[in-house]
Short mmCIF file of C-alpha atoms in Angstrom, two decimals:
data_model
loop_
_atom_site.label_atom_id
_atom_site.label_comp_id
_atom_site.label_asym_id
_atom_site.label_seq_id
_atom_site.Cartn_x
_atom_site.Cartn_y
_atom_site.Cartn_z
CA UNK K 1 -4.91 -30.67 33.49
CA UNK K 2 -6.81 -27.76 35.00
CA UNK K 3 -10.17 -29.54 35.49
CA UNK K 4 -9.41 -30.97 38.91
CA UNK K 5 -12.63 -32.21 40.49
CA UNK K 6 -12.98 -32.10 44.26
CA UNK K 7 -13.74 -35.54 45.61
CA UNK K 8 -14.41 -36.92 49.05
CA UNK K 9 -16.22 -35.43 52.06
CA UNK K 10 -15.57 -31.85 51.01
CA UNK K 11 -17.52 -32.29 47.82
CA UNK K 12 -20.38 -33.97 49.64
CA UNK K 13 -20.58 -31.22 52.27
CA UNK K 14 -20.78 -28.52 49.62
CA UNK K 15 -23.46 -30.40 47.72
CA UNK K 16 -25.58 -30.80 50.86
CA UNK K 17 -25.86 -27.06 51.59
CA UNK K 18 -29.54 -26.03 51.80
CA UNK K 19 -30.70 -22.37 51.79
CA UNK K 20 -32.52 -21.11 54.92
CA UNK K 21 -36.25 -21.43 55.18
CA UNK K 22 -38.17 -18.71 53.38
CA UNK K 23 -35.29 -17.91 51.01
CA UNK K 24 -35.64 -19.00 47.41
CA UNK K 25 -32.83 -21.11 46.07
CA UNK K 26 -30.59 -19.37 43.55
CA UNK K 27 -30.83 -20.73 40.02
CA UNK K 28 -28.08 -23.14 39.13
CA UNK K 29 -25.50 -21.35 36.97
CA UNK K 30 -22.72 -22.65 34.80
CA UNK K 31 -19.82 -24.26 36.65
CA UNK K 32 -17.06 -21.88 37.63
CA UNK K 33 -14.00 -22.07 35.39
CA UNK K 34 -10.72 -22.57 37.28
CA UNK K 35 -8.49 -19.51 37.31
CA UNK K 36 -5.67 -21.38 35.58
CA UNK K 37 -7.88 -22.28 32.64
CA UNK K 38 -9.37 -18.77 32.56
CA UNK K 39 -5.88 -17.27 32.39
CA UNK K 40 -4.88 -19.68 29.63
CA UNK K 41 -7.96 -18.81 27.60
CA UNK K 42 -7.28 -15.08 27.92
CA UNK K 43 -3.66 -15.44 26.80
CA UNK K 44 -4.60 -17.74 23.94
CA UNK K 45 -7.28 -15.34 22.75
CA UNK K 46 -4.76 -12.47 22.92
CA UNK K 47 -2.53 -14.44 20.56
CA UNK K 48 -5.45 -15.04 18.21
CA UNK K 49 -6.26 -11.32 18.27
CA UNK K 50 -2.67 -10.42 17.40
CA UNK K 51 -2.55 -12.84 14.46
CA UNK K 52 -6.00 -11.75 13.26
CA UNK K 53 -5.01 -8.08 13.55
CA UNK K 54 -1.96 -8.77 11.39
CA UNK K 55 -4.20 -10.36 8.78
CA UNK K 56 -6.54 -7.35 9.03
CA UNK K 57 -3.69 -4.89 8.48
CA UNK K 58 -2.26 -6.85 5.54
CA UNK K 59 -5.66 -6.73 3.85
CA UNK K 60 -5.95 -3.05 4.71
CA UNK K 61 -2.56 -2.32 3.11
CA UNK K 62 -3.69 -4.05 -0.09
CA UNK K 63 -6.99 -2.15 -0.04
CA UNK K 64 -5.15 1.14 0.46
CA UNK K 65 -2.63 0.43 -2.31
CA UNK K 66 -5.46 -0.29 -4.75
CA UNK K 67 -7.32 2.85 -3.60
CA UNK K 68 -10.50 0.96 -2.84
CA UNK K 69 -11.60 3.77 -0.54
CA UNK K 70 -11.83 6.16 -3.50
CA UNK K 71 -14.87 4.30 -4.84
CA UNK K 72 -16.77 5.49 -1.76
CA UNK K 73 -15.80 9.13 -2.46
CA UNK K 74 -13.62 9.33 0.63
CA UNK K 75 -10.60 11.59 0.97
CA UNK K 76 -8.34 8.91 2.45
CA UNK K 77 -8.21 5.31 3.55
CA UNK K 78 -8.31 6.41 7.20
CA UNK K 79 -11.57 8.24 6.60
CA UNK K 80 -13.08 5.15 4.98
CA UNK K 81 -11.84 2.96 7.84
CA UNK K 82 -13.33 5.29 10.43
CA UNK K 83 -16.71 5.22 8.68
CA UNK K 84 -16.89 1.61 7.55
CA UNK K 85 -15.25 -0.14 10.50
CA UNK K 86 -16.49 2.11 13.33
CA UNK K 87 -13.13 3.48 14.47
CA UNK K 88 -12.21 6.90 15.75
CA UNK K 89 -10.27 9.12 13.37
CA UNK K 90 -7.02 8.85 15.32
CA UNK K 91 -7.24 5.06 15.63
CA UNK K 92 -7.99 4.72 11.91
CA UNK K 93 -4.99 6.86 10.93
CA UNK K 94 -2.70 4.78 13.17
CA UNK K 95 -3.98 1.52 11.67
CA UNK K 96 -3.35 2.80 8.16
CA UNK K 97 0.17 3.93 9.10
CA UNK K 98 1.06 0.52 10.52
CA UNK K 99 -0.54 -1.26 7.55
CA UNK K 100 1.56 0.74 5.10
CA UNK K 101 4.77 -0.04 7.02
CA UNK K 102 4.29 -3.83 7.37
CA UNK K 103 5.02 -4.84 3.73
CA UNK K 104 8.56 -3.49 4.03
CA UNK K 105 9.25 -5.16 7.39
CA UNK K 106 9.04 -8.94 6.84
CA UNK K 107 10.64 -9.97 10.15
CA UNK K 108 8.24 -7.89 12.23
CA UNK K 109 5.30 -9.00 10.12
CA UNK K 110 6.26 -12.67 10.62
CA UNK K 111 6.33 -12.28 14.41
CA UNK K 112 3.05 -10.39 14.27
CA UNK K 113 1.36 -13.00 12.09
CA UNK K 114 2.56 -15.79 14.40
CA UNK K 115 1.02 -14.07 17.42
CA UNK K 116 4.36 -13.50 19.16
CA UNK K 117 4.18 -9.69 18.82
CA UNK K 118 1.11 -7.76 19.87
CA UNK K 119 -0.32 -4.82 17.95
CA UNK K 120 0.98 -2.43 20.63
CA UNK K 121 4.54 -3.69 20.06
CA UNK K 122 4.23 -3.59 16.28
CA UNK K 123 2.87 -0.07 16.41
CA UNK K 124 5.93 1.07 18.37
CA UNK K 125 8.36 -0.86 16.16
CA UNK K 126 7.02 0.57 12.90
CA UNK K 127 7.91 4.07 14.10
CA UNK K 128 11.64 3.28 14.24
CA UNK K 129 12.23 0.16 12.14
CA UNK K 130 13.85 0.13 8.70
CA UNK K 131 14.45 -2.82 6.37
CA UNK K 132 18.10 -2.96 7.48
CA UNK K 133 17.38 -2.85 11.23
CA UNK K 134 13.99 -4.52 11.66
CA UNK K 135 15.38 -8.00 12.41
CA UNK K 136 17.49 -6.76 15.32
CA UNK K 137 14.68 -4.59 16.63
CA UNK K 138 12.24 -7.50 16.52
CA UNK K 139 14.70 -9.60 18.52
CA UNK K 140 15.13 -6.85 21.12
CA UNK K 141 11.37 -6.37 21.37
CA UNK K 142 10.74 -10.02 22.25
CA UNK K 143 11.58 -9.97 26.00
CA UNK K 144 10.23 -6.43 26.51
CA UNK K 145 6.74 -5.54 27.63
CA UNK K 146 4.68 -3.22 25.45
CA UNK K 147 5.20 -0.36 27.90
CA UNK K 148 8.97 -0.86 27.91
CA UNK K 149 9.04 -1.00 24.12
CA UNK K 150 7.17 2.29 23.92
CA UNK K 151 9.84 3.90 26.11
CA UNK K 152 12.56 2.32 23.99
CA UNK K 153 10.97 3.58 20.77
CA UNK K 154 10.71 7.14 22.10
CA UNK K 155 14.35 7.12 23.17
CA UNK K 156 15.40 5.60 19.84
CA UNK K 157 13.67 8.36 17.90
CA UNK K 158 15.28 11.03 20.05
CA UNK K 159 18.75 9.59 19.43
CA UNK K 160 18.25 8.97 15.71
CA UNK K 161 16.84 12.47 15.11
CA UNK K 162 19.39 14.34 17.22
CA UNK K 163 21.46 15.27 14.14
CA UNK K 164 18.57 15.52 11.70
CA UNK K 165 18.42 19.01 10.21
CA UNK K 166 14.78 18.58 9.32
CA UNK K 167 13.96 17.88 12.96
CA UNK K 168 15.35 21.29 13.89
CA UNK K 169 12.89 23.14 11.67
CA UNK K 170 9.89 20.83 11.92
CA UNK K 171 6.97 22.66 13.46
CA UNK K 172 3.72 21.38 14.87
CA UNK K 173 0.95 22.22 17.31
CA UNK K 174 -1.32 19.64 18.89
CA UNK K 175 -4.20 20.32 21.25
CA UNK K 176 -6.91 18.44 23.10
CA UNK K 177 -9.69 19.09 25.59
CA UNK K 178 -9.17 17.62 29.05
CA UNK K 179 -11.88 15.97 31.12
CA UNK K 180 -12.67 19.26 32.89
CA UNK K 181 -13.04 21.13 29.56
CA UNK K 182 -9.71 22.96 29.74
CA UNK K 183 -7.55 23.18 26.63
CA UNK K 184 -4.06 21.69 26.71
CA UNK K 185 -1.49 20.90 24.06
CA UNK K 186 2.11 21.07 22.89
CA UNK K 187 3.84 22.94 20.10
CA UNK K 188 7.24 22.99 18.42
CA UNK K 189 8.72 25.93 16.52
CA UNK K 190 12.07 26.71 14.88
CA UNK K 191 14.36 28.99 16.92
CA UNK K 192 13.50 32.25 15.18
CA UNK K 193 9.75 31.71 15.17
CA UNK K 194 9.96 30.59 18.79
CA UNK K 195 11.72 33.82 19.72
CA UNK K 196 8.99 35.80 17.97
CA UNK K 197 6.32 33.94 19.95
CA UNK K 198 8.02 34.48 23.29
CA UNK K 199 8.55 38.18 22.52
CA UNK K 200 4.86 38.57 21.72
CA UNK K 201 3.79 36.70 24.86
CA UNK K 202 6.05 38.71 27.14
CA UNK K 203 5.01 41.99 25.57
CA UNK K 204 1.33 41.09 25.87
CA UNK K 205 1.80 40.11 29.51
CA UNK K 206 3.62 43.41 30.16
CA UNK K 207 0.64 45.29 28.73
CA UNK K 208 -1.69 43.34 30.99
CA UNK K 209 0.48 44.14 34.03
CA UNK K 210 -0.20 47.87 33.74
CA UNK K 211 1.10 51.08 32.19
CA UNK K 212 4.86 51.26 31.53
CA UNK K 213 5.18 47.63 32.58
CA UNK K 214 4.82 48.45 36.27
CA UNK K 215 5.51 45.17 38.07
CA UNK K 216 3.42 46.39 41.02
CA UNK K 217 0.19 45.67 39.17
CA UNK K 218 -1.49 44.74 42.42
CA UNK K 219 -0.83 48.11 44.14
CA UNK K 220 -3.96 49.71 45.51
CA UNK K 221 -5.51 52.62 43.66
CA UNK K 222 -5.24 54.65 46.87
CA UNK K 223 -1.43 54.73 46.70
CA UNK K 224 -0.25 58.40 46.59
CA UNK K 225 0.93 59.64 43.24
CA UNK K 226 4.30 60.69 44.70
CA UNK K 227 5.17 57.06 45.28
CA UNK K 228 4.74 56.14 41.62
CA UNK K 229 7.78 56.13 39.28
CA UNK K 230 8.57 59.46 37.65
CA UNK K 231 9.23 60.07 33.98
CA UNK K 232 12.98 60.32 34.64
CA UNK K 233 13.13 56.75 35.92
CA UNK K 234 13.34 54.21 33.07
CA UNK K 235 10.55 51.64 33.06
CA UNK K 236 11.49 48.12 33.99
CA UNK K 237 11.95 45.56 31.24
CA UNK K 238 8.99 43.65 29.99
CA UNK K 239 10.53 40.37 31.14
CA UNK K 240 10.14 41.46 34.76
CA UNK K 241 6.36 41.34 34.35
CA UNK K 242 6.50 37.61 33.68
CA UNK K 243 6.73 35.80 36.97
CA UNK K 244 5.08 32.41 36.35
CA UNK K 245 3.92 30.24 33.47
CA UNK K 246 0.40 31.51 34.11
CA UNK K 247 1.57 34.96 33.03
CA UNK K 248 2.65 33.57 29.66
CA UNK K 249 -0.69 31.80 29.34
CA UNK K 250 -2.48 35.11 29.92
CA UNK K 251 -0.23 36.69 27.31
CA UNK K 252 -1.15 34.00 24.79
CA UNK K 253 -4.85 34.71 25.32
CA UNK K 254 -4.20 38.44 24.94
CA UNK K 255 -2.40 37.92 21.63
CA UNK K 256 -5.28 35.78 20.34
CA UNK K 257 -7.88 38.33 21.44
CA UNK K 258 -5.94 41.15 19.79
CA UNK K 259 -5.72 39.25 16.50
CA UNK K 260 -9.44 38.43 16.44
CA UNK K 261 -10.41 41.98 17.39
CA UNK K 262 -8.29 43.39 14.56
CA UNK K 263 -9.79 41.02 12.00
CA UNK K 264 -13.44 41.22 12.99
CA UNK K 265 -13.68 44.96 12.26
CA UNK K 266 -13.09 44.76 8.52
CA UNK K 267 -14.16 41.18 7.76
CA UNK K 268 -16.98 40.44 5.34
CA UNK K 269 -18.10 37.53 7.53
CA UNK K 270 -17.37 38.64 11.09
CA UNK K 271 -18.53 35.32 12.55
CA UNK K 272 -15.37 33.65 11.27
CA UNK K 273 -13.43 35.63 13.91
CA UNK K 274 -15.99 35.41 16.71
CA UNK K 275 -16.12 32.93 19.57
CA UNK K 276 -19.73 31.81 19.92
CA UNK K 277 -21.04 30.67 23.29
CA UNK K 278 -24.43 28.96 23.51
CA UNK K 279 -26.27 29.69 26.74
CA UNK K 280 -29.62 28.28 27.76
CA UNK K 281 -32.50 30.56 28.62
CA UNK K 282 -32.26 29.82 32.35
CA UNK K 283 -28.54 30.63 32.44
CA UNK K 284 -28.94 34.37 31.81
CA UNK K 285 -30.66 36.54 34.41
CA UNK K 286 -33.77 38.42 33.26
CA UNK K 287 -32.01 41.76 33.81
CA UNK K 288 -29.31 40.90 31.31
CA UNK K 289 -31.83 39.78 28.76
CA UNK K 290 -33.88 42.94 29.18
CA UNK K 291 -31.12 45.52 28.87
CA UNK K 292 -29.07 44.18 25.99
CA UNK K 293 -30.70 45.78 22.97
CA UNK K 294 -33.97 47.32 21.91
CA UNK K 295 -34.16 44.73 19.14
CA UNK K 296 -34.20 41.84 21.61
CA UNK K 297 -37.66 40.22 21.63
CA UNK K 298 -39.62 40.51 24.81
CA UNK K 299 -40.41 36.82 24.99
CA UNK K 300 -37.59 34.33 25.28
CA UNK K 301 -37.94 31.42 22.82
CA UNK K 302 -38.07 27.95 24.26
CA UNK K 303 -35.08 25.64 24.28
CA UNK K 304 -35.62 21.89 24.06
CA UNK K 305 -32.20 21.23 25.63
CA UNK K 306 -31.26 21.85 29.25
CA UNK K 307 -32.30 25.50 29.89
CA UNK K 308 -29.25 26.09 32.08
CA UNK K 309 -26.59 24.48 29.86
CA UNK K 310 -23.82 26.69 28.46
CA UNK K 311 -21.12 25.58 26.03
CA UNK K 312 -18.70 26.92 23.47
CA UNK K 313 -19.75 26.24 19.91
CA UNK K 314 -18.18 22.92 18.86
CA UNK K 315 -16.41 22.86 22.22
CA UNK K 316 -16.75 22.01 25.90
CA UNK K 317 -19.26 23.24 28.42
CA UNK K 318 -18.66 26.32 30.55
CA UNK K 319 -20.05 27.37 33.90
CA UNK K 320 -23.17 29.51 34.25
CA UNK K 321 -21.17 32.20 36.06
CA UNK K 322 -18.78 32.50 33.10
CA UNK K 323 -21.69 32.86 30.70
CA UNK K 324 -23.25 35.53 32.89
CA UNK K 325 -19.94 37.41 33.00
CA UNK K 326 -19.87 37.45 29.19
CA UNK K 327 -23.23 39.23 29.08
CA UNK K 328 -21.52 42.38 30.41
CA UNK K 329 -19.59 42.94 27.16
CA UNK K 330 -20.68 40.35 24.59
CA UNK K 331 -23.34 40.78 21.93
CA UNK K 332 -26.40 38.61 22.55
CA UNK K 333 -28.66 37.13 19.91
CA UNK K 334 -31.49 34.63 20.29
CA UNK K 335 -31.58 31.41 18.29
CA UNK K 336 -34.81 29.52 17.83
CA UNK K 337 -34.56 25.75 17.89
CA UNK K 338 -37.96 25.45 16.26
CA UNK K 339 -39.17 26.68 12.91
CA UNK K 340 -39.44 30.41 12.46
CA UNK K 341 -39.33 33.18 9.87
CA UNK K 342 -35.85 34.21 10.99
CA UNK K 343 -34.47 30.98 9.47
CA UNK K 344 -36.21 31.33 6.11
CA UNK K 345 -35.24 33.84 3.41
CA UNK K 346 -37.17 32.16 0.56
CA UNK K 347 -36.14 33.30 -2.92
CA UNK K 348 -35.14 36.82 -1.91
CA UNK K 349 -31.40 36.04 -1.76
CA UNK K 350 -29.12 33.10 -2.47
CA UNK K 351 -26.49 33.71 0.23
CA UNK K 352 -27.63 32.77 3.76
CA UNK K 353 -27.61 35.50 6.38
CA UNK K 354 -25.80 35.36 9.71
CA UNK K 355 -28.78 33.89 11.59
CA UNK K 356 -29.11 30.96 9.20
CA UNK K 357 -25.36 30.31 9.26
CA UNK K 358 -25.39 30.21 13.05
CA UNK K 359 -28.37 27.86 13.08
CA UNK K 360 -26.77 25.56 10.50
CA UNK K 361 -23.53 25.37 12.47
CA UNK K 362 -25.46 24.52 15.61
CA UNK K 363 -27.51 21.83 13.88
CA UNK K 364 -24.58 20.26 11.98
CA UNK K 365 -22.06 20.64 14.84
CA UNK K 366 -19.72 22.63 12.55
CA UNK K 367 -18.88 19.52 10.51
CA UNK K 368 -19.52 18.07 7.08
CA UNK K 369 -22.69 15.96 7.00
CA UNK K 370 -21.46 13.55 4.30
CA UNK K 371 -21.29 10.02 5.78
CA UNK K 372 -17.85 9.34 7.22
CA UNK K 373 -16.54 12.92 6.91
CA UNK K 374 -15.60 14.97 9.98
CA UNK K 375 -14.09 18.02 8.27
CA UNK K 376 -14.62 21.39 9.96
CA UNK K 377 -14.09 23.40 6.75
CA UNK K 378 -17.67 23.55 5.52
CA UNK K 379 -19.84 25.43 3.05
CA UNK K 380 -23.62 25.71 3.06
CA UNK K 381 -25.08 23.76 0.15
CA UNK K 382 -28.61 24.14 -1.25
CA UNK K 383 -30.19 20.67 -1.26
CA UNK K 384 -32.57 21.80 -4.00
CA UNK K 385 -30.22 23.95 -6.08
CA UNK K 386 -30.91 27.65 -6.20
CA UNK K 387 -30.98 27.62 -9.98
CA UNK K 388 -33.71 24.95 -9.84
CA UNK K 389 -35.96 26.98 -7.56
CA UNK K 390 -34.46 26.02 -4.21
CA UNK K 391 -35.08 28.31 -1.27
CA UNK K 392 -32.51 29.75 1.13
CA UNK K 393 -34.11 28.17 4.18
CA UNK K 394 -32.47 26.19 6.95
CA UNK K 395 -34.37 23.08 5.90
CA UNK K 396 -32.89 23.36 2.39
CA UNK K 397 -29.29 23.95 3.54
CA UNK K 398 -26.67 21.45 4.66
CA UNK K 399 -23.02 21.77 5.69
CA UNK K 400 -20.55 20.10 3.29
CA UNK K 401 -16.78 20.28 3.07
CA UNK K 402 -15.34 21.68 -0.20
CA UNK K 403 -14.50 18.17 -1.49
CA UNK K 404 -17.96 16.70 -0.93
CA UNK K 405 -19.64 19.94 -1.98
CA UNK K 406 -17.94 19.60 -5.38
CA UNK K 407 -18.71 15.88 -5.40
CA UNK K 408 -22.45 16.42 -4.95
CA UNK K 409 -22.54 18.89 -7.85
CA UNK K 410 -20.30 16.91 -10.23
CA UNK K 411 -21.28 13.28 -9.57
CA UNK K 412 -25.01 13.68 -9.11
CA UNK K 413 -25.34 12.57 -5.49
CA UNK K 414 -28.81 13.11 -4.06
CA UNK K 415 -29.60 14.43 -0.58
CA UNK K 416 -32.97 13.87 1.08
CA UNK K 417 -33.84 16.35 3.80
CA UNK K 418 -35.67 14.99 6.87
CA UNK K 419 -39.34 15.95 7.07
CA UNK K 420 -40.04 18.90 9.33
CA UNK K 421 -36.37 19.85 9.65
CA UNK K 422 -35.57 17.12 12.18
CA UNK K 423 -33.76 13.82 11.92
CA UNK K 424 -30.84 12.82 9.73
CA UNK K 425 -30.08 13.71 6.14
CA UNK K 426 -30.03 10.78 3.71
CA UNK K 427 -27.39 10.55 0.97
CA UNK K 428 -27.92 8.51 -2.20
CA UNK K 429 -25.34 7.56 -4.82
CA UNK K 430 -26.08 8.23 -8.49
CA UNK K 431 -27.32 4.62 -8.88
CA UNK K 432 -29.85 5.12 -6.07
CA UNK K 433 -27.93 3.23 -3.36
CA UNK K 434 -28.20 4.87 0.03
CA UNK K 435 -25.05 5.64 1.99
CA UNK K 436 -25.60 4.72 5.65
CA UNK K 437 -24.38 7.11 8.29
CA UNK K 438 -22.79 4.26 10.25
CA UNK K 439 -22.63 0.93 8.41
CA UNK K 440 -23.22 -2.08 10.68
CA UNK K 441 -20.37 -4.53 11.07
CA UNK K 442 -21.05 -8.00 9.65
CA UNK K 443 -21.38 -10.87 12.07
CA UNK K 444 -18.48 -13.30 12.55
CA UNK K 445 -18.41 -16.11 10.02
CA UNK K 446 -16.70 -18.55 12.36
CA UNK K 447 -14.24 -18.81 15.25
CA UNK K 448 -11.38 -16.36 15.39
CA UNK K 449 -8.89 -19.12 14.67
CA UNK K 450 -10.17 -19.25 11.09
CA UNK K 451 -9.13 -15.62 10.49
CA UNK K 452 -5.43 -16.52 10.37
CA UNK K 453 -3.05 -19.41 9.77
CA UNK K 454 -0.94 -19.20 12.95
CA UNK K 455 -0.60 -21.97 15.50
CA UNK K 456 -1.57 -20.22 18.74
CA UNK K 457 -1.07 -21.60 22.24
CA UNK K 458 -1.59 -19.90 25.62
CA UNK K 459 2.19 -19.23 25.77
CA UNK K 460 2.52 -17.66 22.32
CA UNK K 461 1.78 -14.06 23.27
CA UNK K 462 3.56 -14.13 26.65
CA UNK K 463 6.99 -12.44 26.44
CA UNK K 464 9.99 -14.04 28.18
CA UNK K 465 10.06 -11.33 30.80
CA UNK K 466 10.54 -12.03 34.50
CA UNK K 467 10.02 -8.61 36.03
CA UNK K 468 13.41 -7.06 35.27
CA UNK K 469 13.65 -3.30 34.95
CA UNK K 470 14.49 -1.98 31.50
CA UNK K 471 18.04 -0.62 31.26
CA UNK K 472 17.16 1.97 28.64
CA UNK K 473 20.70 3.29 28.11
CA UNK K 474 22.11 -0.20 27.61
CA UNK K 475 19.26 -1.17 25.25
CA UNK K 476 19.83 1.90 23.08
CA UNK K 477 23.61 1.29 23.06
CA UNK K 478 23.16 -2.34 22.02
CA UNK K 479 20.70 -1.39 19.27
CA UNK K 480 22.96 1.21 17.64
CA UNK K 481 26.12 -0.88 18.20
CA UNK K 482 24.54 -3.81 16.37
CA UNK K 483 23.49 -1.51 13.54
CA UNK K 484 27.03 -0.15 13.27
CA UNK K 485 28.55 -3.64 13.20
CA UNK K 486 26.18 -4.74 10.45
CA UNK K 487 27.01 -1.62 8.45
CA UNK K 488 30.77 -2.22 8.75
CA UNK K 489 30.30 -5.87 7.85
CA UNK K 490 28.36 -4.96 4.72
CA UNK K 491 31.05 -2.49 3.65
CA UNK K 492 33.80 -5.20 3.86
CA UNK K 493 37.55 -4.52 3.54
CA UNK K 494 40.18 -4.32 6.25
CA UNK K 495 37.88 -2.30 8.46
CA UNK K 496 35.54 -5.25 8.81
CA UNK K 497 38.28 -7.45 10.31
CA UNK K 498 39.81 -4.87 12.60
CA UNK K 499 40.26 -6.12 16.16
CA UNK K 500 39.22 -9.69 15.39
CA UNK K 501 41.06 -13.05 15.80
CA UNK K 502 41.83 -15.04 12.63
CA UNK K 503 41.36 -18.79 12.99
CA UNK K 504 43.30 -20.95 10.47
CA UNK K 505 42.25 -24.30 9.15
CA UNK K 506 43.97 -27.43 10.63
CA UNK K 507 45.76 -28.38 7.36
CA UNK K 508 47.52 -24.98 7.31
CA UNK K 509 48.60 -25.09 10.94
CA UNK K 510 51.77 -27.26 10.51
CA UNK K 511 53.18 -25.13 7.71
CA UNK K 512 52.71 -21.92 9.61
CA UNK K 513 54.27 -23.46 12.73
CA UNK K 514 57.40 -24.33 10.72
CA UNK K 515 57.50 -20.76 9.43
CA UNK K 516 57.30 -19.51 12.98
CA UNK K 517 60.24 -21.66 14.10
CA UNK K 518 62.31 -20.42 11.19
CA UNK K 519 61.62 -16.76 11.88
CA UNK K 520 61.72 -16.78 15.70
CA UNK K 521 65.13 -16.17 17.38
CA UNK K 522 66.81 -19.25 18.76
CA UNK K 523 66.95 -19.80 22.52
CA UNK K 524 70.46 -18.90 23.83
CA UNK K 525 69.98 -19.38 27.55
CA UNK K 526 71.61 -22.04 29.81
CA UNK K 527 70.90 -25.63 29.01
CA UNK K 528 69.70 -27.88 31.79
CA UNK K 529 71.40 -31.27 31.86
CA UNK K 530 69.87 -34.01 33.99
CA UNK K 531 72.16 -35.44 36.72
CA UNK K 532 72.84 -39.11 36.58
CA UNK K 533 72.04 -40.85 39.83
#
């Protein structure tokens, strides 16, 4: 119906077009698909993807229930999914959460398997659905767009958790790096702990504002002493020093710096409480490099990376000016990116020194090197065990999380170090099978329609939505009203029939009408007699 061919003079005129002289004719490409057919193909493929994703999640739920991921020595099914199916950690965790919820939600799973509900809608529904309410929620989700359903799910969770005592004490902190490298996040604390945090932030900001919490922190140093507050005048409250949200942010940094400074003095491993900044050789001026310490070597080692790049260890990049400012107070140490005696202790000691630990963190990006693991809690493991004659050199050390560190020792996993200290470490199972760092995905075995049993058309995935705005308050009211009606209906009794009309069967109607005539008072008003004409 969409392959309408153009006939007549128009088609002939287009076919007779000849390129100008001296210009090569463009190679004939495939015929252009009409927009209507292109749109239908996109919508039909979206339905196939939804049905295939449902099949994928059902299989994943079965795999997770049978703990198939444990045979690969993974900590969780999400970790296996991230490694084996090339997903990010957050995406893998969300897929596992939805897969675990689908077996208990048959109505939502049926709409998902038929291609009528997309994965975005199912993901939102599984956050709020329960076996008793999933049918009504699936019906409400049909005419909504995925964006509207996300808003509905957020509002539903806020209403359903308003009286939850656990929600009042649940605490969390989430953070992320923005595109410009700045750190942003959200946190939630119980009332008492929140008051403690605010008190600490305001007190820290008051200390930053100046002695005695003087709010005039920007007063010039040339101001006469007579104009300053005397000892008889009480100092202003610390809250007066907080003017904007930036002041609280400065107070948060001050609290963190104070904690790290108090811990680093008496710590056995001071690097645990130190913020490490990597700066290229061209980022620091020669004067700073010359006057830092007498132990600083005269020649600056080469850096194979960008000589002017500066970044926080396992974090974002920073500007060159910020790195140069740190040289005024920070301790500087040089790290060779090539082989050198500073990264080799031989058999003199088993525990690596600070230089080797720094180099290992830089090489391993502060993460476990076991395939599929991204844990930041790592230990340094001797590839050739110390008891077997292994050396405490960087080439013989690798970062492993506590779980995989114990696994390598107990299960007999083998690790092959790359020659010359470069490249990727190779892991081998006890039977000699190599674990790939990123397993390749197998090629498709057929069209996507063979991955599911649904009957998909171009209209299957399209919701019956005509551009109306979502009345969020009304949608939430309808949802909870329907749930309350179902609950009262299940309880039964007189309460279930309150406010409803009782309809009697026809064979009972005559008897009840006779009872009504016998019980109703007789009519005693005037009687109308027709006049004979």
